[in-house]
Short mmCIF file of C-alpha atoms and ligand atoms in Angstrom, two decimals:
data_model
loop_
_atom_site.label_atom_id
_atom_site.label_comp_id
_atom_site.label_asym_id
_atom_site.label_seq_id
_atom_site.Cartn_x
_atom_site.Cartn_y
_atom_site.Cartn_z
CA MET A 244 -62.37 -45.96 81.60
CA LYS A 245 -60.66 -46.24 84.95
CA PHE A 246 -61.51 -43.76 87.72
CA THR A 247 -58.84 -42.77 90.23
CA VAL A 248 -58.25 -40.17 92.93
CA ALA A 249 -55.36 -37.68 92.79
CA THR A 250 -54.21 -35.24 95.49
CA GLY A 251 -51.85 -32.30 95.62
CA PRO A 252 -51.81 -28.99 93.73
CA THR A 253 -53.93 -28.88 90.59
CA ALA A 254 -51.08 -27.76 88.36
CA GLU A 255 -49.09 -30.83 89.33
CA VAL A 256 -51.65 -33.52 88.58
CA GLN A 257 -50.38 -36.03 86.03
CA ALA A 258 -52.83 -35.93 83.14
CA ASP A 259 -53.00 -34.88 79.48
CA LEU A 260 -56.00 -32.68 80.15
CA ILE A 261 -56.56 -30.95 83.50
CA ALA A 262 -59.95 -29.40 84.17
CA ILE A 263 -60.86 -26.92 86.88
CA GLY A 264 -64.49 -26.33 87.78
CA ALA A 265 -65.57 -22.70 88.13
CA TRP A 266 -68.80 -21.34 89.60
CA GLU A 267 -70.66 -18.56 87.90
CA LYS A 268 -69.61 -15.18 89.36
CA ALA A 269 -66.83 -16.89 91.35
CA VAL A 270 -64.48 -17.83 88.54
CA GLU A 271 -61.45 -16.62 90.46
CA SER A 272 -61.30 -19.21 93.22
CA PRO A 273 -58.18 -19.69 95.37
CA GLU A 274 -57.53 -22.84 93.35
CA ALA A 275 -57.74 -20.98 90.05
CA ARG A 276 -55.41 -18.30 91.37
CA ALA A 277 -52.84 -20.83 92.58
CA THR A 278 -52.96 -22.70 89.29
CA ASP A 279 -52.75 -19.45 87.40
CA ARG A 280 -49.56 -18.56 89.29
CA ALA A 281 -48.06 -21.94 88.45
CA LEU A 282 -48.87 -21.30 84.79
CA GLY A 283 -47.45 -17.80 84.75
CA GLY A 284 -50.79 -16.09 84.28
CA LEU A 285 -51.99 -18.11 81.28
CA LEU A 286 -55.24 -19.17 82.93
CA GLN A 287 -56.41 -15.67 83.67
CA ARG A 288 -55.43 -14.39 80.28
CA ALA A 289 -57.39 -17.12 78.52
CA ALA A 290 -60.43 -16.58 80.74
CA LYS A 291 -60.38 -12.84 80.05
CA ALA A 292 -59.84 -13.21 76.34
CA GLU A 293 -62.84 -15.51 76.05
CA ASP A 294 -64.98 -13.62 78.54
CA PHE A 295 -65.42 -16.79 80.60
CA ARG A 296 -68.01 -16.36 83.35
CA GLY A 297 -68.51 -19.90 84.59
CA LYS A 298 -71.89 -20.46 82.96
CA GLU A 299 -72.98 -24.08 83.01
CA GLY A 300 -71.75 -25.88 79.92
CA SER A 301 -69.21 -23.21 78.97
CA ARG A 302 -65.48 -23.85 78.87
CA VAL A 303 -62.17 -22.22 78.07
CA GLU A 304 -59.19 -24.07 76.85
CA VAL A 305 -55.86 -22.76 78.09
CA PRO A 306 -52.99 -23.19 75.66
CA THR A 307 -49.76 -23.93 77.50
CA ALA A 308 -47.64 -24.57 74.44
CA GLY A 309 -43.91 -24.29 75.13
CA LEU A 310 -44.52 -24.36 78.87
CA ARG A 311 -46.06 -27.79 79.37
CA ASN A 312 -47.40 -30.72 77.43
CA GLN A 313 -50.71 -30.61 79.19
CA ARG A 314 -53.85 -28.80 78.29
CA PHE A 315 -55.81 -26.93 80.94
CA LEU A 316 -59.53 -26.42 80.81
CA LEU A 317 -61.80 -24.14 82.79
CA VAL A 318 -65.25 -25.70 83.05
CA GLY A 319 -68.30 -23.63 83.96
CA LEU A 320 -70.45 -25.19 86.69
CA GLY A 321 -73.18 -22.56 86.65
CA LYS A 322 -74.75 -21.10 89.79
CA ARG A 323 -73.49 -22.51 93.04
CA LYS A 324 -76.91 -22.22 94.62
CA GLY A 325 -79.12 -25.04 93.40
CA ALA A 326 -76.22 -27.17 92.12
CA THR A 327 -76.96 -30.90 92.26
CA PRO A 328 -74.94 -34.02 91.42
CA ASP A 329 -76.29 -33.54 87.90
CA THR A 330 -74.02 -30.49 87.66
CA LEU A 331 -71.12 -32.91 88.05
CA ARG A 332 -72.54 -35.37 85.51
CA LYS A 333 -72.57 -32.61 82.93
CA ALA A 334 -69.10 -31.32 83.83
CA ALA A 335 -67.55 -34.80 83.83
CA SER A 336 -69.13 -35.51 80.45
CA LEU A 337 -67.70 -32.31 79.03
CA VAL A 338 -64.22 -33.14 80.34
CA ALA A 339 -64.29 -36.73 79.08
CA ARG A 340 -65.59 -35.66 75.66
CA ARG A 341 -62.96 -32.95 75.37
CA GLY A 342 -60.30 -35.47 76.37
CA ARG A 343 -61.54 -37.87 73.71
CA ASP A 344 -61.62 -35.17 71.03
CA THR A 345 -58.10 -33.95 71.80
CA GLY A 346 -56.61 -37.43 71.99
CA ALA A 347 -55.93 -37.32 75.76
CA ARG A 348 -55.34 -40.71 77.39
CA THR A 349 -55.64 -39.36 80.92
CA VAL A 350 -57.93 -36.55 81.98
CA ALA A 351 -58.25 -34.94 85.38
CA PHE A 352 -61.06 -32.98 86.98
CA SER A 353 -60.49 -31.01 90.14
CA LEU A 354 -63.28 -31.21 92.71
CA GLU A 355 -61.89 -28.41 94.87
CA SER A 356 -64.48 -25.82 93.96
CA TRP A 357 -67.25 -28.41 94.47
CA GLY A 358 -66.11 -29.02 98.01
CA THR A 359 -66.39 -32.21 100.03
CA ARG A 360 -70.16 -32.49 100.44
CA ASP A 361 -71.29 -36.06 99.85
CA PRO A 362 -68.20 -37.35 98.03
CA ARG A 363 -69.88 -40.72 97.40
CA ARG A 364 -72.62 -39.15 95.33
CA ALA A 365 -70.05 -36.88 93.67
CA GLY A 366 -67.94 -39.88 92.63
CA GLN A 367 -71.02 -41.64 91.30
CA ALA A 368 -72.15 -38.62 89.30
CA ILE A 369 -68.69 -38.12 87.80
CA ALA A 370 -68.37 -41.73 86.69
CA GLU A 371 -71.87 -41.65 85.22
CA GLY A 372 -71.27 -38.38 83.41
CA ALA A 373 -67.95 -39.43 81.92
CA LEU A 374 -69.18 -42.83 80.74
CA LEU A 375 -72.61 -41.73 79.51
CA GLY A 376 -71.17 -38.64 77.86
CA THR A 377 -68.69 -40.63 75.76
CA TYR A 378 -71.17 -43.35 74.78
CA GLU A 379 -71.53 -43.84 71.02
CA PHE A 380 -73.45 -46.34 68.92
CA ASP A 381 -71.09 -46.97 66.02
CA ARG A 382 -71.71 -50.65 65.35
CA TYR A 383 -72.96 -49.86 61.86
CA LYS A 384 -70.41 -47.22 60.82
CA SER A 385 -67.81 -48.58 58.43
CA LYS A 386 -64.80 -46.64 59.71
CA LYS A 387 -62.20 -48.01 57.35
CA GLU A 388 -64.08 -47.00 54.25
CA ASN A 389 -64.32 -43.31 55.03
CA GLY A 390 -60.82 -43.26 56.50
CA GLU A 391 -61.90 -41.89 59.86
CA LYS A 392 -60.05 -43.10 62.91
CA LYS A 393 -62.21 -44.07 65.84
CA ARG A 394 -62.00 -41.52 68.61
CA GLU A 395 -61.24 -43.38 71.82
CA PRO A 396 -62.45 -41.98 75.12
CA PRO A 397 -59.68 -41.43 77.72
CA SER A 398 -58.55 -44.59 79.47
CA GLU A 399 -58.23 -42.91 82.85
CA PHE A 400 -60.30 -40.23 84.56
CA ARG A 401 -58.61 -38.77 87.63
CA VAL A 402 -60.57 -36.83 90.21
CA ARG A 403 -58.38 -34.41 92.06
CA VAL A 404 -59.10 -33.39 95.66
CA PRO A 405 -56.86 -31.15 97.79
CA LYS A 406 -56.58 -33.76 100.57
CA ALA A 407 -56.97 -37.53 100.59
CA GLY A 408 -59.85 -37.56 103.13
CA PRO A 409 -62.75 -38.37 100.80
CA ARG A 410 -60.81 -40.98 98.80
CA ARG A 411 -62.72 -44.06 100.03
CA ALA A 412 -66.10 -42.44 99.54
CA LEU A 413 -65.17 -41.24 96.07
CA GLU A 414 -64.02 -44.72 95.08
CA GLN A 415 -67.25 -46.26 96.32
CA GLY A 416 -69.11 -43.71 94.24
CA PHE A 417 -67.04 -44.49 91.14
CA GLN A 418 -67.92 -48.14 91.43
CA ARG A 419 -71.62 -47.51 91.80
CA GLY A 420 -71.59 -44.97 88.98
CA GLN A 421 -69.76 -47.37 86.69
CA ILE A 422 -72.22 -50.18 87.28
CA ILE A 423 -75.17 -47.89 86.64
CA ALA A 424 -73.68 -46.19 83.57
CA GLU A 425 -72.81 -49.52 81.95
CA SER A 426 -76.37 -50.67 82.50
CA VAL A 427 -77.74 -47.47 80.95
CA CYS A 428 -75.47 -48.07 77.94
CA PHE A 429 -76.73 -51.65 77.74
CA ALA A 430 -80.27 -50.24 77.46
CA ARG A 431 -79.17 -47.58 74.94
CA ASP A 432 -77.60 -50.24 72.72
CA LEU A 433 -80.85 -52.20 72.64
CA VAL A 434 -82.88 -49.09 71.79
CA ASN A 435 -80.47 -47.96 69.07
CA GLU A 436 -80.36 -51.35 67.38
CA PRO A 437 -82.43 -51.33 64.15
CA PRO A 438 -85.85 -53.01 64.24
CA GLY A 439 -84.86 -55.50 61.56
CA THR A 440 -82.19 -57.00 63.81
CA LEU A 441 -83.69 -56.40 67.24
CA THR A 442 -86.71 -58.64 66.73
CA PRO A 443 -88.61 -60.04 69.73
CA ARG A 444 -86.59 -63.27 69.49
CA ARG A 445 -83.31 -61.37 69.43
CA PHE A 446 -84.48 -59.14 72.28
CA ALA A 447 -85.09 -62.27 74.35
CA GLU A 448 -81.66 -63.65 73.42
CA GLU A 449 -80.01 -60.42 74.54
CA ALA A 450 -81.89 -60.63 77.84
CA GLN A 451 -80.73 -64.22 78.29
CA LYS A 452 -77.13 -63.27 77.56
CA MET A 453 -77.25 -60.39 80.02
CA ALA A 454 -78.85 -62.62 82.68
CA ARG A 455 -76.19 -65.29 82.19
CA GLU A 456 -73.41 -62.74 82.63
CA ALA A 457 -75.09 -61.16 85.66
CA GLY A 458 -75.93 -64.48 87.32
CA LEU A 459 -79.67 -63.91 87.05
CA LYS A 460 -82.43 -66.38 86.23
CA CYS A 461 -84.08 -65.81 82.88
CA THR A 462 -87.16 -67.50 81.47
CA VAL A 463 -88.48 -66.85 77.97
CA LEU A 464 -92.00 -67.91 77.05
CA ASP A 465 -92.94 -68.74 73.46
CA GLU A 466 -96.40 -68.57 71.91
CA LYS A 467 -97.44 -72.03 73.06
CA GLU A 468 -96.57 -71.23 76.64
CA MET A 469 -98.32 -67.85 76.40
CA GLU A 470 -101.45 -69.54 75.17
CA LYS A 471 -101.37 -71.98 78.07
CA ARG A 472 -101.16 -69.09 80.51
CA GLY A 473 -103.79 -67.02 78.77
CA MET A 474 -101.73 -64.04 77.65
CA GLY A 475 -104.33 -62.95 75.13
CA GLY A 476 -103.17 -59.33 75.01
CA LEU A 477 -99.66 -60.01 73.80
CA LEU A 478 -100.87 -62.77 71.47
CA GLY A 479 -103.53 -60.46 70.03
CA VAL A 480 -101.07 -57.68 69.17
CA ALA A 481 -98.58 -60.20 67.75
CA ARG A 482 -101.07 -61.62 65.21
CA GLY A 483 -100.22 -59.04 62.55
CA SER A 484 -96.52 -59.89 62.49
CA ASP A 485 -94.50 -62.73 60.99
CA GLU A 486 -92.07 -62.47 63.89
CA PRO A 487 -93.14 -64.60 66.86
CA PRO A 488 -93.64 -62.76 70.18
CA ARG A 489 -91.79 -63.53 73.40
CA PHE A 490 -92.44 -62.97 77.09
CA ILE A 491 -89.21 -62.31 78.98
CA GLN A 492 -88.85 -62.83 82.72
CA VAL A 493 -85.61 -62.06 84.57
CA GLU A 494 -85.31 -62.64 88.31
CA TYR A 495 -83.06 -61.29 91.04
CA THR A 496 -83.73 -63.24 94.24
CA PRO A 497 -81.48 -62.33 97.19
CA LYS A 498 -81.72 -64.15 100.52
CA GLY A 499 -83.76 -62.43 103.20
CA ALA A 500 -85.68 -60.11 100.86
CA ARG A 501 -88.62 -58.41 102.55
CA ARG A 502 -90.25 -56.94 99.48
CA HIS A 503 -90.84 -58.07 95.92
CA ILE A 504 -90.83 -55.45 93.18
CA ALA A 505 -91.97 -56.26 89.64
CA LEU A 506 -90.63 -54.06 86.84
CA CYS A 507 -92.71 -54.35 83.66
CA GLY A 508 -91.39 -52.83 80.41
CA LYS A 509 -93.16 -52.33 77.09
CA GLY A 510 -91.24 -54.27 74.47
CA ILE A 511 -92.70 -53.34 71.06
CA THR A 512 -89.64 -53.79 68.81
CA PHE A 513 -91.42 -51.92 66.04
CA ASP A 514 -94.74 -50.07 66.19
CA SER A 515 -96.18 -49.54 62.71
CA GLY A 516 -99.53 -48.83 64.35
CA GLY A 517 -100.99 -52.09 63.03
CA LEU A 518 -104.10 -51.79 60.83
CA ASP A 519 -104.54 -48.28 62.24
CA LEU A 520 -101.29 -47.59 60.45
CA LYS A 521 -99.11 -44.65 61.48
CA PRO A 522 -98.14 -42.01 58.90
CA ALA A 523 -94.49 -41.99 57.80
CA ASP A 524 -93.17 -39.37 60.20
CA GLY A 525 -94.94 -40.98 63.13
CA MET A 526 -93.48 -44.38 62.25
CA LEU A 527 -89.90 -43.29 61.65
CA ARG A 528 -88.62 -43.69 65.21
CA MET A 529 -90.78 -46.59 66.25
CA LYS A 530 -87.85 -48.93 66.82
CA TYR A 531 -87.62 -47.24 70.21
CA ASP A 532 -91.02 -48.52 71.30
CA MET A 533 -89.19 -51.19 73.32
CA ALA A 534 -87.29 -48.62 75.41
CA GLY A 535 -89.34 -49.46 78.53
CA GLY A 536 -88.36 -53.12 78.17
CA ALA A 537 -84.72 -52.14 77.69
CA ALA A 538 -84.90 -49.91 80.78
CA VAL A 539 -86.20 -52.63 83.11
CA LEU A 540 -83.56 -55.06 81.83
CA GLY A 541 -80.86 -52.41 82.32
CA ALA A 542 -82.14 -51.74 85.83
CA ILE A 543 -82.13 -55.39 86.91
CA ARG A 544 -78.63 -55.70 85.47
CA ALA A 545 -77.41 -52.86 87.71
CA ILE A 546 -79.42 -54.12 90.67
CA SER A 547 -77.83 -57.57 90.43
CA GLN A 548 -74.42 -55.98 90.98
CA LEU A 549 -75.45 -53.53 93.69
CA LYS A 550 -77.16 -56.33 95.63
CA PRO A 551 -80.02 -54.66 97.53
CA LYS A 552 -82.18 -56.78 99.86
CA ALA A 553 -85.24 -56.71 97.64
CA ARG A 554 -86.51 -59.34 95.27
CA VAL A 555 -86.88 -57.94 91.76
CA THR A 556 -88.57 -59.45 88.71
CA ALA A 557 -88.30 -57.81 85.30
CA LEU A 558 -91.11 -58.68 82.87
CA VAL A 559 -91.00 -57.74 79.20
CA PRO A 560 -93.81 -58.65 76.80
CA THR A 561 -92.24 -58.22 73.37
CA THR A 562 -93.66 -58.27 69.84
CA GLU A 563 -93.89 -56.19 66.71
CA ASN A 564 -97.11 -54.30 66.00
CA MET A 565 -97.74 -54.94 62.29
CA PRO A 566 -100.71 -54.89 59.89
CA GLY A 567 -100.24 -58.42 58.49
CA PRO A 568 -103.19 -60.40 57.06
CA ARG A 569 -104.01 -62.02 60.40
CA ALA A 570 -103.63 -58.76 62.36
CA TYR A 571 -105.96 -57.95 65.26
CA LYS A 572 -108.59 -55.49 64.13
CA PRO A 573 -110.40 -52.46 65.46
CA GLY A 574 -113.49 -53.90 67.08
CA ASP A 575 -111.81 -57.15 68.16
CA VAL A 576 -111.93 -58.37 71.73
CA VAL A 577 -108.84 -59.87 73.39
CA ARG A 578 -108.43 -61.58 76.77
CA PRO A 579 -105.31 -60.64 78.70
CA LEU A 580 -104.29 -62.38 81.94
CA GLY A 581 -106.44 -61.53 84.92
CA GLY A 582 -109.93 -62.01 83.53
CA LYS A 583 -110.88 -58.60 82.11
CA THR A 584 -111.85 -58.50 78.43
CA VAL A 585 -110.46 -55.74 76.20
CA GLU A 586 -112.18 -54.21 73.22
CA ILE A 587 -109.79 -52.80 70.62
CA GLY A 588 -110.73 -49.26 69.66
CA ASN A 589 -107.42 -48.57 67.95
CA THR A 590 -104.70 -51.07 67.07
CA ASP A 591 -102.06 -48.39 67.60
CA ALA A 592 -102.81 -48.32 71.33
CA GLU A 593 -101.01 -51.68 71.57
CA GLY A 594 -98.62 -50.89 74.42
CA ARG A 595 -101.28 -51.03 77.10
CA VAL A 596 -102.63 -54.25 75.61
CA VAL A 597 -99.31 -56.13 75.85
CA LEU A 598 -98.57 -54.59 79.26
CA SER A 599 -101.86 -55.85 80.66
CA ASP A 600 -100.46 -59.40 80.44
CA ALA A 601 -97.24 -58.36 82.20
CA LEU A 602 -99.17 -56.60 84.98
CA GLY A 603 -101.50 -59.60 85.39
CA HIS A 604 -98.49 -61.88 85.56
CA ALA A 605 -96.81 -59.65 88.17
CA VAL A 606 -99.96 -59.91 90.31
CA GLN A 607 -99.93 -63.71 89.95
CA LEU A 608 -96.28 -63.77 91.04
CA GLY A 609 -97.31 -62.00 94.25
CA ALA A 610 -95.29 -58.80 93.75
CA ASP A 611 -95.95 -56.19 96.47
CA GLU A 612 -95.02 -53.30 94.24
CA ILE A 613 -95.37 -53.05 90.47
CA ILE A 614 -93.70 -50.41 88.34
CA ASP A 615 -94.26 -50.35 84.60
CA VAL A 616 -92.21 -48.34 82.13
CA ALA A 617 -93.48 -47.64 78.63
CA THR A 618 -93.21 -45.38 75.60
CA LEU A 619 -96.96 -45.32 75.88
CA THR A 620 -98.53 -42.14 74.54
CA GLY A 621 -97.82 -39.22 72.26
CA ALA A 622 -100.13 -37.32 74.64
CA CYS A 623 -97.58 -37.55 77.46
CA MET A 624 -94.96 -36.16 75.09
CA VAL A 625 -97.25 -33.24 74.28
CA ALA A 626 -97.80 -32.60 77.98
CA LEU A 627 -94.23 -32.81 79.29
CA GLY A 628 -91.98 -32.42 76.27
CA ILE A 629 -89.00 -34.52 75.37
CA LEU A 630 -86.99 -34.26 78.58
CA ALA A 631 -89.41 -35.55 81.19
CA ALA A 632 -91.32 -38.75 81.87
CA GLY A 633 -94.83 -38.83 83.32
CA LEU A 634 -95.51 -40.59 86.62
CA PHE A 635 -98.85 -42.12 87.61
CA ALA A 636 -99.35 -44.03 90.85
CA ASN A 637 -102.12 -45.49 93.02
CA ASP A 638 -99.92 -45.23 96.11
CA GLU A 639 -98.70 -41.93 97.57
CA LYS A 640 -95.61 -43.31 99.25
CA MET A 641 -94.44 -45.02 96.10
CA ALA A 642 -95.00 -41.85 94.09
CA ARG A 643 -93.01 -39.77 96.56
CA ARG A 644 -90.14 -42.23 96.67
CA LEU A 645 -90.02 -42.48 92.89
CA LEU A 646 -89.89 -38.69 92.53
CA LYS A 647 -87.08 -38.57 95.08
CA SER A 648 -85.18 -41.36 93.31
CA ALA A 649 -85.53 -39.59 89.97
CA HIS A 650 -84.21 -36.36 91.46
CA ILE A 651 -81.16 -38.10 92.92
CA ALA A 652 -80.58 -39.97 89.66
CA GLY A 653 -80.79 -36.78 87.60
CA GLU A 654 -83.83 -37.86 85.56
CA LYS A 655 -86.91 -35.70 85.10
CA LEU A 656 -90.15 -37.22 86.33
CA TRP A 657 -93.43 -35.36 86.78
CA ARG A 658 -96.54 -36.66 88.47
CA LEU A 659 -99.81 -36.66 86.52
CA PRO A 660 -103.30 -37.42 87.88
CA LEU A 661 -105.54 -40.47 87.62
CA TYR A 662 -108.94 -38.74 87.44
CA GLU A 663 -111.74 -41.20 88.17
CA GLU A 664 -114.13 -39.22 85.95
CA TYR A 665 -112.15 -40.26 82.88
CA MET A 666 -112.77 -43.95 83.51
CA GLU A 667 -116.02 -43.50 81.64
CA GLN A 668 -114.03 -42.90 78.43
CA ILE A 669 -112.60 -46.39 78.44
CA LYS A 670 -115.75 -48.35 79.27
CA GLY A 671 -116.18 -51.13 76.73
CA GLU A 672 -119.21 -51.33 74.47
CA ILE A 673 -119.24 -55.11 74.15
CA ALA A 674 -116.31 -55.95 76.48
CA ASP A 675 -115.19 -54.83 79.96
CA ILE A 676 -112.78 -52.15 78.90
CA LYS A 677 -111.68 -50.36 75.75
CA ASN A 678 -108.05 -49.64 74.82
CA VAL A 679 -108.64 -46.01 73.82
CA GLY A 680 -110.42 -43.01 75.28
CA ASP A 681 -111.52 -39.74 73.66
CA ARG A 682 -109.23 -37.26 72.04
CA TYR A 683 -107.96 -35.39 75.12
CA GLY A 684 -106.14 -36.64 78.20
CA GLY A 685 -104.66 -39.62 76.39
CA ALA A 686 -101.80 -40.17 78.83
CA ILE A 687 -104.30 -40.35 81.71
CA THR A 688 -106.75 -42.76 80.07
CA ALA A 689 -103.82 -45.00 79.09
CA ALA A 690 -102.68 -45.05 82.73
CA LEU A 691 -106.24 -45.70 83.94
CA PHE A 692 -106.40 -48.65 81.55
CA LEU A 693 -103.23 -50.15 83.04
CA ARG A 694 -104.51 -49.65 86.58
CA GLU A 695 -107.36 -52.07 85.80
CA PHE A 696 -104.85 -54.92 85.72
CA VAL A 697 -102.97 -54.44 88.99
CA GLY A 698 -105.80 -55.28 91.39
CA ASP A 699 -104.98 -54.08 94.90
CA ARG A 700 -101.22 -53.93 94.40
CA LYS A 701 -99.16 -50.81 94.88
CA TRP A 702 -98.43 -49.65 91.38
CA ALA A 703 -96.69 -46.87 89.48
CA HIS A 704 -96.48 -46.21 85.76
CA LEU A 705 -93.76 -44.25 83.95
CA ASP A 706 -94.70 -42.92 80.51
CA ILE A 707 -91.33 -42.38 78.82
CA ALA A 708 -92.57 -41.70 75.26
CA GLY A 709 -90.84 -38.31 75.18
CA ALA A 710 -87.57 -38.83 76.99
CA ALA A 711 -86.59 -42.35 75.89
CA PHE A 712 -85.08 -41.03 72.66
CA THR A 713 -83.42 -37.74 71.79
CA GLU A 714 -83.17 -36.12 68.36
CA LYS A 715 -80.29 -33.91 69.43
CA ASP A 716 -77.20 -34.33 71.59
CA LEU A 717 -77.77 -33.68 75.29
CA PRO A 718 -75.12 -32.85 77.95
CA TYR A 719 -74.38 -36.54 78.53
CA CYS A 720 -76.30 -38.32 75.83
CA VAL A 721 -75.83 -38.39 72.07
CA LYS A 722 -78.71 -38.47 69.62
CA GLY A 723 -80.57 -41.76 69.97
CA GLY A 724 -81.77 -43.90 72.88
CA THR A 725 -81.25 -42.26 76.27
CA GLY A 726 -81.63 -45.29 78.54
CA LEU A 727 -84.06 -43.22 80.60
CA ALA A 728 -85.48 -44.82 83.76
CA VAL A 729 -82.56 -47.21 84.38
CA ARG A 730 -81.03 -44.77 86.88
CA THR A 731 -84.31 -43.92 88.61
CA LEU A 732 -85.38 -47.57 88.94
CA THR A 733 -81.96 -48.60 90.24
CA GLU A 734 -81.96 -45.80 92.80
CA TYR A 735 -85.51 -46.68 93.84
CA VAL A 736 -84.78 -50.35 94.42
CA THR A 737 -81.41 -49.83 96.14
CA ALA A 738 -82.50 -46.98 98.45
CA SER A 739 -83.86 -48.15 101.78
CA PRO A 740 -87.67 -47.93 101.77
N1 LIG B 978 -95.73 -46.09 70.74
C1 LIG B 978 -96.80 -45.19 70.67
C2 LIG B 978 -96.60 -43.95 71.54
C3 LIG B 978 -95.46 -43.04 71.14
C4 LIG B 978 -95.68 -41.97 70.32
C5 LIG B 978 -94.20 -43.25 71.62
C6 LIG B 978 -94.65 -41.13 69.95
C7 LIG B 978 -93.17 -42.42 71.26
C8 LIG B 978 -93.39 -41.35 70.43
C9 LIG B 978 -98.09 -45.85 71.10
O1 LIG B 978 -98.19 -47.20 70.85
C10 LIG B 978 -99.18 -45.17 70.33
O2 LIG B 978 -99.19 -45.28 69.14
N2 LIG B 978 -100.07 -44.48 71.05
C11 LIG B 978 -101.11 -43.75 70.44
C12 LIG B 978 -102.38 -44.05 71.22
C13 LIG B 978 -103.63 -43.59 70.55
C14 LIG B 978 -103.93 -44.45 69.33
C15 LIG B 978 -104.76 -43.69 71.53
C16 LIG B 978 -100.79 -42.27 70.49
O3 LIG B 978 -100.22 -41.83 71.47
O4 LIG B 978 -101.07 -41.57 69.52
ZN1 LIG B 979 -98.90 -47.67 68.89
ZN1 LIG B 980 -96.38 -48.23 70.78
#
């Protein structure tokens, strides 16, 4: 999809589908009135007939048959007060989807009612919304057999402004939005891929391919190398599977970088629970247990094109968690990097065990800041639901900046506490630390466990168990992997500290 800027009266924009944004309780803007006049009153009639009030997500299609070949669309933007760039993501997604479903090659969206505030962010949000909203994972649909024709998204998305002033800023925004949206879709593809094909080896190959295309350095460690380095956590979890594990490292190293950020992502390509086997409904979606790994790879992909002055290393420990004959057992002790011994209380709490090696490795690399991203606990899902990720941090500034980045990126992130009192729950009986706590507060004890492996480094942990996958279509995401955290991480790294 190409993004362009158009000027002049709305009714004269060249496009198959022309959309006009309307605020709630202010549907009749000067723009709407002018366009209505040009259309001989069709706009108002359609709005009246459908009782259109500009509610967010609502729309009215205006038939112009006999008068013009174009379709017009009134798009509700919701309340003007409290509108954010996410309002534009949703609107742009709606317009692009409608264009796709009506066979439009060119769609246009008028920004007049939005105004000219921060056109760069507006351009970014529109490009993200249009591209993310029309994303589909159809690799495994045999179109020819059921006779369906593939619905192609529009090839051009025009953003109409009354005057050409904000053109440059809009175009800069489009470019940034395109880079970020493509990287989110890269992550979504990895998450949506079935577990039988996206094995740890294949995951590593996909990372290598991405790194090659992005001009990044990629190193993949095999079991022998892991053993040499002492990655006993990842090796322990991998014992129950026939598929060999991998440790993926991708590096972005610009000249003159003043800080080094490590992004660690949980890469369990399938979580059966191990010997503490999950029941069927708990296991069904467990291909998405590598969504944290996909997110950090998506983020470094975007970062490599946006070129911030920060060194970034993405680390992804990847394996299946299976109950094979040599599987690690409840009661076992494993030795991750960094010297602390881990007693296994439950083999299904494997994410923190493989991440401990990644965190230890990040410390050894000398990272100043470490952020890990993981589909870590069902408890976090219970606490925050399926739209938000949990944030834990040992550094106030990092926490604040991550919350701000998430807000700008349009992703929901909510801070949760690291209560020292709960450390007692994860004291080991025969080893230093145990991988499970008591029944309650599971998201917190999981985060406390991870904190044990970051030493004195600034660290934050994103628990994305709920929001990494959606069971129903969202305003700009279809059912499946969401690519959550790519946008927040990219914003965090590219914003000035
Ligand atoms: N991958 C799961 C967490 C999860 C659950 C992600 C649901 C997405 C949706 C993780 O490995 C796990 O099984 N955690 C256990 C920990 C427990 C055994 C302490 C959990 O949350 O139940
Ligand atoms: Zn598990
Ligand atoms: Zn898991």
